[in-house]
Amino acid sequence: MGYEPQADFGTPASTSEKLVTLTIDGRSVTVPEGTSVMRAAAECGGDIPKLCATDSVKSFGSCRLCLVEVDGMRGTPASCTTPVMDGMTVHTQTPRLQKLRKGVMELYISDHPLDCLTCSDNGDCELQDNAAAVGLRDVRYGYNGDNHLGLEKDTSNPYFDFDPSKCIVCSRCVRACDEVQGTFALTIDGRGFGSKVSAGLATDDFLSSECVSCGACVQACPTATLQEKAMVEIGKPERAVVTTCAYCGVGCTFRAEMRGEQLVRMVPWKDGKANRGHSCVKGRFAWGYANHQDRITQPMIRKNVDDPWQVVSWDEAISYAASELKRIKAQHGARALGGITSSRCTNEETFLVQKLIRAGFGANNVDTCARVCHSPTGYGLKTTFGTSAGTQDFDSVMDSDVILIIGANPTDGHPVFASRMKRRLRQGAKLIVIDPRRTDMVKSPHIEAQHHLALQPGTNVAVLTAMAHVIVTEGLADEAFIRERCDWDEYQDWAAFVSQERNSPETLEPVTRVPAEELRGAARLFATGGNGAIYYGLGVTEHSQGSSTVMAIANLAMVTGNIGRRGVGVNPLRGQNNVQGACDMGSFPHELSGYRHISDVETRKLFEADWGVTLDSEPGLRIPNMLDAALDGSFRAIYIQGEDILQSDPNTHHVAAGLKAMECVIVQDLFLNETANYAHIFLPGSTFLEKDGTFTNAERRIQPVRKVMEPANGYADWEVTQLLANALDLGWTYTHPSQILDEIARLTPSFAGVSWPRLEREGSLQWPVKDETHEGSPIMHVDGFVRGKGKFVVTDYVPTDEKTGPRFPLLLTTGRILSQYNVGAQTRRTGNTAWHPEDLLEIHPTDAENRGLKDGDWVKLSSRTGETTLRATITERVAPGVVYTTFHHPATQANVVTTEYSDWATNCPEYKVTAVQITPSNGPTDWQEDYNSWSERSRRIVANLTAEAAE
Amino acid sequence: MEASRLIYMANQIARNFAPMGVEQAALATADHIKMYWDPRMIAGIRAADAAELTPVAAHAIRLVDGPVPHMTRATEFAGAHADGAAHNDAG
């Protein structure tokens, strides 16, 4: 594709099913009722001049440029605010309109700098285009009257500038912030000629305001007023490629706009079905890591982790890796080998890594980062419904009447979807939030939860069971649905269990700390408020009863009949871009792609025939088990693609000890990450901009990732895996990821109808896609549960063994922040550090006062596992007794303090509950100092001993 | 592998199946361990001191050797559905 902006129809599409036919400039056009004349004209190939209208926001009718004439109608109505009517005859280009438009444009231009040739928006400016369209040749008023020229630019935002001199006060930015993003950070200050766009208060600039830098205003701006800094520096792009974002599990579609091999900007793609043209600060702007100076582009090896790295050729690195793997396999057997697939890589790459481990290494010791995030989702939803994935598409939320968010912070973790959710809430849907923290969803402009159940961390199961108690004992269960769709006997057992007095909100209140009446109100609202949809995140899964909580959520959806149609469902908000895909692709040690158990003879035969090998029929080790096994000498070699387990996994000391015990650690990554400090072989990775493939998002949507530039290291990640496989004599011959996708489709029933040409044609597909003609599955369990009857599972509340006490009286819970992503390897290497340069500890004023702490003080955070230091921020977002931090920065290493307690069913770590103490501190802990010095030593590179540090 | 860790894990699984009753919980625990544990983990817990195990977990470890019915559908095979969903894990 060349560089042409996406068509702008001026006003949003109407969803009406009733059609209306009218005539525009002699052309007959049929459009849905409720469509504007402006949009109808655009849909039949016309182009009415416009400035204040854009199809991402509602019509406004302020610029008066889009005037039209309508037969039988007086005057010249604005086409953006005039709805179509049957039989209407519209004229969009007449001498009268031309004169009026020219007059309007003349006024605009009399107060606009005439620096088009040197303007960063030259050739990409709607004001310029419309001045041309109306035939403006002269400004009769001159340029010396009152004006807004020469105003100071606001360059505070790291990614875009605000130049008020170029502003035409169309208010598209203000409306985009309100309607699309839902932050309400911008306003029009003043009135009349004095009107101007303002971010926050008069004393604020963009950076200090509430602006979340989503880019919606920049996208909406018709001039160079709000402009990406990269456009100013580089200039107008010359080609564009549509691809999928590599940050969170929302999976936004973007246009990567390029000049040659240089990325100029990422622009949200309106036809992207996950994001519908919206974006967040990460996907839109934080891509600078892709060409960051820290990137390692040459392979490196070393005998011992105490040695400096030695740069070698690809041949040498791959041969050395293969010889080490062969040696260890010969000495200790195949089960001493394993690997970790990457949820940041494509489906095809993930599939190849697990294939390499199963077919090449000869073991099932393969796992993925879902182990530490949503493995309980897989277990819980497969048990209750029959499918290890969410039930809805994102669009479904627009039909929800009651939204229940539990253990998720979508405005930070899944911001683009949060904007959709907030839009629905502004339309009147009700909201219940179950979270120990007062997240932004609880209360923000025009959003307020009807019920915030600020529970004690670790009591999710108790709260959900108490809600079920209310629903069953108050006769609010949807028995017709349950009788038809679920196993009735199991339901009765479950109903008897939840009805016990010990599960009532009143009895459990001392445990959950949720006022019983508040909980009863929430349960009643969810059961009786119409379409109820549950959205959840890692605050559900990362507990010792993570799987039980997922099943309790499924129980709640079933007992209220909220499954199998739009507006309802159980929706895990998946963390990484392709964590759903990594799970689908057979990354777990007990199952092959499509969630089929490795011990199933028929499934294994299918793969064995296709791959020409015999597979081990026993489940392999999960990540924590691999680390345990390393310490007893039965696990010795690991191939880790795109995952930084040292920083992301719990109990850093234990992870470090496990890695250090291994003989061969192969890390494939963009950077020398923390895990690479313990690696013997480093294989440079490639970014999502450098390869073709697919990602699968949280709504099971398989979307194409397209190469926009050549890999800096010479190879896409799937090619590196293939090099290693062939050095192990596997004889792979893939020349494009589409061939790997064909293999996935051949071996995985839920992907049977997926192919690269079809994705090219249709944009995306939601699995299951049963064959070439099946259109995919936006909503699951429509006519019945995949497992047959929905299964109610008794979820008995079992308190965690991580207890507070006199030494560790506070509960630490961990999470994420909007501007940083996961371990921060990408976002820490971008301008996003402007918002979050370090991890902070949130502590309640009472707890702070008891410890003599002031805002910004350094504190020591200690648990039974370890200790670290960071700065405190005092806030009532957390309840007394609860503290909170993020894990984005290796200097903090929040996981030094987290424990090895984990989910009973899946070993997903209990990140969300750690008993801690907070004390004043005046310096880093011994661990931080030792680690920092070890890290610097470990990152030495022989070729360049002075400039080695990657951090 | 460290016996205490394996024992902790087995006891935790057994505790979460407890509402099923002793016999069923033992079967479910045995099934879970067979479906999700690497052979060296199973060998490790067999060799561990059974006195540290809860009665349900201890019973489950004795059952692991023999045939165990699939107690939770999360561990059931894709081909096992009788309703036409066979060979399609996802629907």
JSON list of N, CA and C in Angstrom, two decimals, chain A residues 69-127:
[
{"chain": "A", "resi": 69, "resn": "GLU", "atom": "N", "xyz": [-27.30, 22.09, -0.07]},
{"chain": "A", "resi": 69, "resn": "GLU", "atom": "CA", "xyz": [-28.66, 22.51, -0.40]},
{"chain": "A", "resi": 69, "resn": "GLU", "atom": "C", "xyz": [-29.52, 21.26, -0.56]},
{"chain": "A", "resi": 70, "resn": "VAL", "atom": "N", "xyz": [-30.72, 21.30, 0.00]},
{"chain": "A", "resi": 70, "resn": "VAL", "atom": "CA", "xyz": [-31.64, 20.17, -0.10]},
{"chain": "A", "resi": 70, "resn": "VAL", "atom": "C", "xyz": [-32.94, 20.67, -0.69]},
{"chain": "A", "resi": 71, "resn": "ASP", "atom": "N", "xyz": [-33.38, 19.99, -1.73]},
{"chain": "A", "resi": 71, "resn": "ASP", "atom": "CA", "xyz": [-34.63, 20.43, -2.38]},
{"chain": "A", "resi": 71, "resn": "ASP", "atom": "C", "xyz": [-35.77, 20.43, -1.38]},
{"chain": "A", "resi": 72, "resn": "GLY", "atom": "N", "xyz": [-36.49, 21.53, -1.33]},
{"chain": "A", "resi": 72, "resn": "GLY", "atom": "CA", "xyz": [-37.64, 21.63, -0.43]},
{"chain": "A", "resi": 72, "resn": "GLY", "atom": "C", "xyz": [-37.27, 22.05, 0.98]},
{"chain": "A", "resi": 73, "resn": "MET", "atom": "N", "xyz": [-36.00, 22.21, 1.26]},
{"chain": "A", "resi": 73, "resn": "MET", "atom": "CA", "xyz": [-35.58, 22.62, 2.60]},
{"chain": "A", "resi": 73, "resn": "MET", "atom": "C", "xyz": [-35.02, 24.03, 2.54]},
{"chain": "A", "resi": 74, "resn": "ARG", "atom": "N", "xyz": [-35.37, 24.85, 3.52]},
{"chain": "A", "resi": 74, "resn": "ARG", "atom": "CA", "xyz": [-34.91, 26.23, 3.50]},
{"chain": "A", "resi": 74, "resn": "ARG", "atom": "C", "xyz": [-33.45, 26.32, 3.91]},
{"chain": "A", "resi": 75, "resn": "GLY", "atom": "N", "xyz": [-32.77, 27.30, 3.38]},
{"chain": "A", "resi": 75, "resn": "GLY", "atom": "CA", "xyz": [-31.40, 27.59, 3.82]},
{"chain": "A", "resi": 75, "resn": "GLY", "atom": "C", "xyz": [-30.39, 26.55, 3.34]},
{"chain": "A", "resi": 76, "resn": "THR", "atom": "N", "xyz": [-29.27, 26.55, 4.01]},
{"chain": "A", "resi": 76, "resn": "THR", "atom": "CA", "xyz": [-28.17, 25.64, 3.64]},
{"chain": "A", "resi": 76, "resn": "THR", "atom": "C", "xyz": [-27.74, 24.88, 4.90]},
{"chain": "A", "resi": 77, "resn": "PRO", "atom": "N", "xyz": [-28.40, 23.75, 5.18]},
{"chain": "A", "resi": 77, "resn": "PRO", "atom": "CA", "xyz": [-28.09, 23.01, 6.40]},
{"chain": "A", "resi": 77, "resn": "PRO", "atom": "C", "xyz": [-26.69, 22.40, 6.35]},
{"chain": "A", "resi": 78, "resn": "ALA", "atom": "N", "xyz": [-26.16, 22.19, 7.55]},
{"chain": "A", "resi": 78, "resn": "ALA", "atom": "CA", "xyz": [-24.86, 21.50, 7.65]},
{"chain": "A", "resi": 78, "resn": "ALA", "atom": "C", "xyz": [-25.08, 20.02, 7.38]},
{"chain": "A", "resi": 79, "resn": "SER", "atom": "N", "xyz": [-24.32, 19.46, 6.47]},
{"chain": "A", "resi": 79, "resn": "SER", "atom": "CA", "xyz": [-24.56, 18.07, 6.08]},
{"chain": "A", "resi": 79, "resn": "SER", "atom": "C", "xyz": [-24.18, 17.09, 7.19]},
{"chain": "A", "resi": 80, "resn": "CYS", "atom": "N", "xyz": [-23.32, 17.51, 8.12]},
{"chain": "A", "resi": 80, "resn": "CYS", "atom": "CA", "xyz": [-22.89, 16.60, 9.18]},
{"chain": "A", "resi": 80, "resn": "CYS", "atom": "C", "xyz": [-23.99, 16.38, 10.21]},
{"chain": "A", "resi": 81, "resn": "THR", "atom": "N", "xyz": [-24.87, 17.36, 10.39]},
{"chain": "A", "resi": 81, "resn": "THR", "atom": "CA", "xyz": [-25.92, 17.24, 11.41]},
{"chain": "A", "resi": 81, "resn": "THR", "atom": "C", "xyz": [-27.30, 16.97, 10.79]},
{"chain": "A", "resi": 82, "resn": "THR", "atom": "N", "xyz": [-27.35, 16.87, 9.47]},
{"chain": "A", "resi": 82, "resn": "THR", "atom": "CA", "xyz": [-28.63, 16.62, 8.80]},
{"chain": "A", "resi": 82, "resn": "THR", "atom": "C", "xyz": [-28.75, 15.14, 8.46]},
{"chain": "A", "resi": 83, "resn": "PRO", "atom": "N", "xyz": [-29.72, 14.44, 9.06]},
{"chain": "A", "resi": 83, "resn": "PRO", "atom": "CA", "xyz": [-29.86, 13.02, 8.75]},
{"chain": "A", "resi": 83, "resn": "PRO", "atom": "C", "xyz": [-30.53, 12.82, 7.39]},
{"chain": "A", "resi": 84, "resn": "VAL", "atom": "N", "xyz": [-30.23, 11.72, 6.76]},
{"chain": "A", "resi": 84, "resn": "VAL", "atom": "CA", "xyz": [-30.84, 11.42, 5.46]},
{"chain": "A", "resi": 84, "resn": "VAL", "atom": "C", "xyz": [-32.32, 11.12, 5.65]},
{"chain": "A", "resi": 85, "resn": "MET", "atom": "N", "xyz": [-33.10, 11.41, 4.59]},
{"chain": "A", "resi": 85, "resn": "MET", "atom": "CA", "xyz": [-34.52, 11.04, 4.59]},
{"chain": "A", "resi": 85, "resn": "MET", "atom": "C", "xyz": [-34.84, 10.43, 3.23]},
{"chain": "A", "resi": 86, "resn": "ASP", "atom": "N", "xyz": [-35.82, 9.54, 3.27]},
{"chain": "A", "resi": 86, "resn": "ASP", "atom": "CA", "xyz": [-36.19, 8.86, 2.03]},
{"chain": "A", "resi": 86, "resn": "ASP", "atom": "C", "xyz": [-36.63, 9.88, 0.99]},
{"chain": "A", "resi": 87, "resn": "GLY", "atom": "N", "xyz": [-36.10, 9.76, -0.22]},
{"chain": "A", "resi": 87, "resn": "GLY", "atom": "CA", "xyz": [-36.51, 10.62, -1.32]},
{"chain": "A", "resi": 87, "resn": "GLY", "atom": "C", "xyz": [-35.85, 11.99, -1.34]},
{"chain": "A", "resi": 88, "resn": "MET", "atom": "N", "xyz": [-34.98, 12.23, -0.39]},
{"chain": "A", "resi": 88, "resn": "MET", "atom": "CA", "xyz": [-34.29, 13.54, -0.30]},
{"chain": "A", "resi": 88, "resn": "MET", "atom": "C", "xyz": [-33.44, 13.77, -1.56]},
{"chain": "A", "resi": 89, "resn": "THR", "atom": "N", "xyz": [-33.38, 15.02, -2.01]},
{"chain": "A", "resi": 89, "resn": "THR", "atom": "CA", "xyz": [-32.50, 15.35, -3.13]},
{"chain": "A", "resi": 89, "resn": "THR", "atom": "C", "xyz": [-31.50, 16.40, -2.65]},
{"chain": "A", "resi": 90, "resn": "VAL", "atom": "N", "xyz": [-30.24, 16.04, -2.66]},
{"chain": "A", "resi": 90, "resn": "VAL", "atom": "CA", "xyz": [-29.21, 16.89, -2.05]},
{"chain": "A", "resi": 90, "resn": "VAL", "atom": "C", "xyz": [-28.26, 17.38, -3.14]},
{"chain": "A", "resi": 91, "resn": "HIS", "atom": "N", "xyz": [-27.85, 18.65, -3.01]},
{"chain": "A", "resi": 91, "resn": "HIS", "atom": "CA", "xyz": [-26.83, 19.20, -3.92]},
{"chain": "A", "resi": 91, "resn": "HIS", "atom": "C", "xyz": [-25.64, 19.62, -3.06]},
{"chain": "A", "resi": 92, "resn": "THR", "atom": "N", "xyz": [-24.49, 19.09, -3.33]},
{"chain": "A", "resi": 92, "resn": "THR", "atom": "CA", "xyz": [-23.32, 19.39, -2.48]},
{"chain": "A", "resi": 92, "resn": "THR", "atom": "C", "xyz": [-22.35, 20.38, -3.12]},
{"chain": "A", "resi": 93, "resn": "GLN", "atom": "N", "xyz": [-22.50, 20.60, -4.43]},
{"chain": "A", "resi": 93, "resn": "GLN", "atom": "CA", "xyz": [-21.57, 21.52, -5.09]},
{"chain": "A", "resi": 93, "resn": "GLN", "atom": "C", "xyz": [-22.38, 22.48, -5.97]},
{"chain": "A", "resi": 94, "resn": "THR", "atom": "N", "xyz": [-22.67, 23.65, -5.46]},
{"chain": "A", "resi": 94, "resn": "THR", "atom": "CA", "xyz": [-23.40, 24.66, -6.24]},
{"chain": "A", "resi": 94, "resn": "THR", "atom": "C", "xyz": [-22.65, 25.99, -6.11]},
{"chain": "A", "resi": 95, "resn": "PRO", "atom": "N", "xyz": [-22.88, 26.93, -7.01]},
{"chain": "A", "resi": 95, "resn": "PRO", "atom": "CA", "xyz": [-22.21, 28.23, -6.90]},
{"chain": "A", "resi": 95, "resn": "PRO", "atom": "C", "xyz": [-22.49, 28.90, -5.57]},
{"chain": "A", "resi": 96, "resn": "ARG", "atom": "N", "xyz": [-23.73, 28.77, -5.06]},
{"chain": "A", "resi": 96, "resn": "ARG", "atom": "CA", "xyz": [-24.08, 29.40, -3.78]},
{"chain": "A", "resi": 96, "resn": "ARG", "atom": "C", "xyz": [-23.25, 28.79, -2.65]},
{"chain": "A", "resi": 97, "resn": "LEU", "atom": "N", "xyz": [-23.16, 27.44, -2.66]},
{"chain": "A", "resi": 97, "resn": "LEU", "atom": "CA", "xyz": [-22.39, 26.77, -1.61]},
{"chain": "A", "resi": 97, "resn": "LEU", "atom": "C", "xyz": [-20.91, 27.12, -1.72]},
{"chain": "A", "resi": 98, "resn": "GLN", "atom": "N", "xyz": [-20.45, 27.20, -2.95]},
{"chain": "A", "resi": 98, "resn": "GLN", "atom": "CA", "xyz": [-19.02, 27.50, -3.16]},
{"chain": "A", "resi": 98, "resn": "GLN", "atom": "C", "xyz": [-18.68, 28.87, -2.56]},
{"chain": "A", "resi": 99, "resn": "LYS", "atom": "N", "xyz": [-19.61, 29.81, -2.75]},
{"chain": "A", "resi": 99, "resn": "LYS", "atom": "CA", "xyz": [-19.38, 31.16, -2.24]},
{"chain": "A", "resi": 99, "resn": "LYS", "atom": "C", "xyz": [-19.38, 31.17, -0.70]},
{"chain": "A", "resi": 100, "resn": "LEU", "atom": "N", "xyz": [-20.37, 30.45, -0.15]},
{"chain": "A", "resi": 100, "resn": "LEU", "atom": "CA", "xyz": [-20.46, 30.40, 1.31]},
{"chain": "A", "resi": 100, "resn": "LEU", "atom": "C", "xyz": [-19.21, 29.74, 1.91]},
{"chain": "A", "resi": 101, "resn": "ARG", "atom": "N", "xyz": [-18.82, 28.62, 1.33]},
{"chain": "A", "resi": 101, "resn": "ARG", "atom": "CA", "xyz": [-17.66, 27.89, 1.87]},
{"chain": "A", "resi": 101, "resn": "ARG", "atom": "C", "xyz": [-16.39, 28.71, 1.76]},
{"chain": "A", "resi": 102, "resn": "LYS", "atom": "N", "xyz": [-16.28, 29.40, 0.62]},
{"chain": "A", "resi": 102, "resn": "LYS", "atom": "CA", "xyz": [-15.07, 30.22, 0.43]},
{"chain": "A", "resi": 102, "resn": "LYS", "atom": "C", "xyz": [-15.01, 31.30, 1.51]},
{"chain": "A", "resi": 103, "resn": "GLY", "atom": "N", "xyz": [-16.18, 31.86, 1.83]},
{"chain": "A", "resi": 103, "resn": "GLY", "atom": "CA", "xyz": [-16.23, 32.89, 2.85]},
{"chain": "A", "resi": 103, "resn": "GLY", "atom": "C", "xyz": [-15.82, 32.36, 4.23]},
{"chain": "A", "resi": 104, "resn": "VAL", "atom": "N", "xyz": [-16.30, 31.15, 4.54]},
{"chain": "A", "resi": 104, "resn": "VAL", "atom": "CA", "xyz": [-15.95, 30.53, 5.82]},
{"chain": "A", "resi": 104, "resn": "VAL", "atom": "C", "xyz": [-14.44, 30.27, 5.87]},
{"chain": "A", "resi": 105, "resn": "MET", "atom": "N", "xyz": [-13.95, 29.71, 4.80]},
{"chain": "A", "resi": 105, "resn": "MET", "atom": "CA", "xyz": [-12.53, 29.35, 4.76]},
{"chain": "A", "resi": 105, "resn": "MET", "atom": "C", "xyz": [-11.65, 30.59, 4.85]},
{"chain": "A", "resi": 106, "resn": "GLU", "atom": "N", "xyz": [-12.12, 31.67, 4.24]},
{"chain": "A", "resi": 106, "resn": "GLU", "atom": "CA", "xyz": [-11.37, 32.93, 4.26]},
{"chain": "A", "resi": 106, "resn": "GLU", "atom": "C", "xyz": [-11.15, 33.39, 5.69]},
{"chain": "A", "resi": 107, "resn": "LEU", "atom": "N", "xyz": [-12.21, 33.24, 6.52]},
{"chain": "A", "resi": 107, "resn": "LEU", "atom": "CA", "xyz": [-12.09, 33.65, 7.92]},
{"chain": "A", "resi": 107, "resn": "LEU", "atom": "C", "xyz": [-11.09, 32.76, 8.66]},
{"chain": "A", "resi": 108, "resn": "TYR", "atom": "N", "xyz": [-11.17, 31.46, 8.41]},
{"chain": "A", "resi": 108, "resn": "TYR", "atom": "CA", "xyz": [-10.21, 30.55, 9.06]},
{"chain": "A", "resi": 108, "resn": "TYR", "atom": "C", "xyz": [-8.77, 30.94, 8.71]},
{"chain": "A", "resi": 109, "resn": "ILE", "atom": "N", "xyz": [-8.55, 31.14, 7.43]},
{"chain": "A", "resi": 109, "resn": "ILE", "atom": "CA", "xyz": [-7.18, 31.36, 6.97]},
{"chain": "A", "resi": 109, "resn": "ILE", "atom": "C", "xyz": [-6.65, 32.73, 7.41]},
{"chain": "A", "resi": 110, "resn": "SER", "atom": "N", "xyz": [-7.57, 33.68, 7.68]},
{"chain": "A", "resi": 110, "resn": "SER", "atom": "CA", "xyz": [-7.11, 35.00, 8.12]},
{"chain": "A", "resi": 110, "resn": "SER", "atom": "C", "xyz": [-6.44, 34.92, 9.50]},
{"chain": "A", "resi": 111, "resn": "ASP", "atom": "N", "xyz": [-6.68, 33.81, 10.21]},
{"chain": "A", "resi": 111, "resn": "ASP", "atom": "CA", "xyz": [-6.08, 33.64, 11.54]},
{"chain": "A", "resi": 111, "resn": "ASP", "atom": "C", "xyz": [-5.26, 32.34, 11.56]},
{"chain": "A", "resi": 112, "resn": "HIS", "atom": "N", "xyz": [-4.56, 32.06, 10.51]},
{"chain": "A", "resi": 112, "resn": "HIS", "atom": "CA", "xyz": [-3.76, 30.82, 10.46]},
{"chain": "A", "resi": 112, "resn": "HIS", "atom": "C", "xyz": [-2.41, 31.14, 9.83]},
{"chain": "A", "resi": 113, "resn": "PRO", "atom": "N", "xyz": [-1.34, 30.63, 10.40]},
{"chain": "A", "resi": 113, "resn": "PRO", "atom": "CA", "xyz": [-0.02, 30.93, 9.83]},
{"chain": "A", "resi": 113, "resn": "PRO", "atom": "C", "xyz": [0.09, 30.43, 8.39]},
{"chain": "A", "resi": 114, "resn": "LEU", "atom": "N", "xyz": [0.68, 31.22, 7.55]},
{"chain": "A", "resi": 114, "resn": "LEU", "atom": "CA", "xyz": [0.81, 30.82, 6.13]},
{"chain": "A", "resi": 114, "resn": "LEU", "atom": "C", "xyz": [2.19, 30.21, 5.89]},
{"chain": "A", "resi": 115, "resn": "ASP", "atom": "N", "xyz": [2.50, 29.17, 6.66]},
{"chain": "A", "resi": 115, "resn": "ASP", "atom": "CA", "xyz": [3.82, 28.56, 6.55]},
{"chain": "A", "resi": 115, "resn": "ASP", "atom": "C", "xyz": [3.72, 27.15, 5.99]},
{"chain": "A", "resi": 116, "resn": "CYS", "atom": "N", "xyz": [2.76, 26.97, 5.06]},
{"chain": "A", "resi": 116, "resn": "CYS", "atom": "CA", "xyz": [2.49, 25.61, 4.58]},
{"chain": "A", "resi": 116, "resn": "CYS", "atom": "C", "xyz": [3.75, 24.87, 4.11]},
{"chain": "A", "resi": 117, "resn": "LEU", "atom": "N", "xyz": [4.62, 25.57, 3.42]},
{"chain": "A", "resi": 117, "resn": "LEU", "atom": "CA", "xyz": [5.78, 24.87, 2.82]},
{"chain": "A", "resi": 117, "resn": "LEU", "atom": "C", "xyz": [6.71, 24.30, 3.88]},
{"chain": "A", "resi": 118, "resn": "THR", "atom": "N", "xyz": [6.77, 24.96, 5.03]},
{"chain": "A", "resi": 118, "resn": "THR", "atom": "CA", "xyz": [7.67, 24.47, 6.08]},
{"chain": "A", "resi": 118, "resn": "THR", "atom": "C", "xyz": [6.90, 23.81, 7.21]},
{"chain": "A", "resi": 119, "resn": "CYS", "atom": "N", "xyz": [5.60, 23.66, 7.02]},
{"chain": "A", "resi": 119, "resn": "CYS", "atom": "CA", "xyz": [4.79, 23.06, 8.09]},
{"chain": "A", "resi": 119, "resn": "CYS", "atom": "C", "xyz": [4.94, 21.55, 8.07]},
{"chain": "A", "resi": 120, "resn": "SER", "atom": "N", "xyz": [4.98, 20.93, 9.28]},
{"chain": "A", "resi": 120, "resn": "SER", "atom": "CA", "xyz": [5.16, 19.48, 9.36]},
{"chain": "A", "resi": 120, "resn": "SER", "atom": "C", "xyz": [3.97, 18.71, 8.82]},
{"chain": "A", "resi": 121, "resn": "ASP", "atom": "N", "xyz": [2.85, 19.39, 8.65]},
{"chain": "A", "resi": 121, "resn": "ASP", "atom": "CA", "xyz": [1.66, 18.72, 8.13]},
{"chain": "A", "resi": 121, "resn": "ASP", "atom": "C", "xyz": [1.48, 18.96, 6.63]},
{"chain": "A", "resi": 122, "resn": "ASN", "atom": "N", "xyz": [2.46, 19.57, 6.02]},
{"chain": "A", "resi": 122, "resn": "ASN", "atom": "CA", "xyz": [2.35, 19.90, 4.59]},
{"chain": "A", "resi": 122, "resn": "ASN", "atom": "C", "xyz": [2.04, 18.64, 3.79]},
{"chain": "A", "resi": 123, "resn": "GLY", "atom": "N", "xyz": [0.96, 18.70, 3.04]},
{"chain": "A", "resi": 123, "resn": "GLY", "atom": "CA", "xyz": [0.57, 17.53, 2.24]},
{"chain": "A", "resi": 123, "resn": "GLY", "atom": "C", "xyz": [-0.28, 16.55, 3.01]},
{"chain": "A", "resi": 124, "resn": "ASP", "atom": "N", "xyz": [-0.50, 16.81, 4.30]},
{"chain": "A", "resi": 124, "resn": "ASP", "atom": "CA", "xyz": [-1.27, 15.89, 5.12]},
{"chain": "A", "resi": 124, "resn": "ASP", "atom": "C", "xyz": [-2.26, 16.68, 5.99]},
{"chain": "A", "resi": 125, "resn": "CYS", "atom": "N", "xyz": [-2.64, 17.88, 5.51]},
{"chain": "A", "resi": 125, "resn": "CYS", "atom": "CA", "xyz": [-3.39, 18.82, 6.34]},
{"chain": "A", "resi": 125, "resn": "CYS", "atom": "C", "xyz": [-4.79, 19.02, 5.76]},
{"chain": "A", "resi": 126, "resn": "GLU", "atom": "N", "xyz": [-5.79, 18.81, 6.58]},
{"chain": "A", "resi": 126, "resn": "GLU", "atom": "CA", "xyz": [-7.16, 18.94, 6.09]},
{"chain": "A", "resi": 126, "resn": "GLU", "atom": "C", "xyz": [-7.53, 20.40, 5.81]},
{"chain": "A", "resi": 127, "resn": "LEU", "atom": "N", "xyz": [-6.94, 21.32, 6.57]},
{"chain": "A", "resi": 127, "resn": "LEU", "atom": "CA", "xyz": [-7.22, 22.74, 6.31]},
{"chain": "A", "resi": 127, "resn": "LEU", "atom": "C", "xyz": [-6.70, 23.12, 4.92]}
]
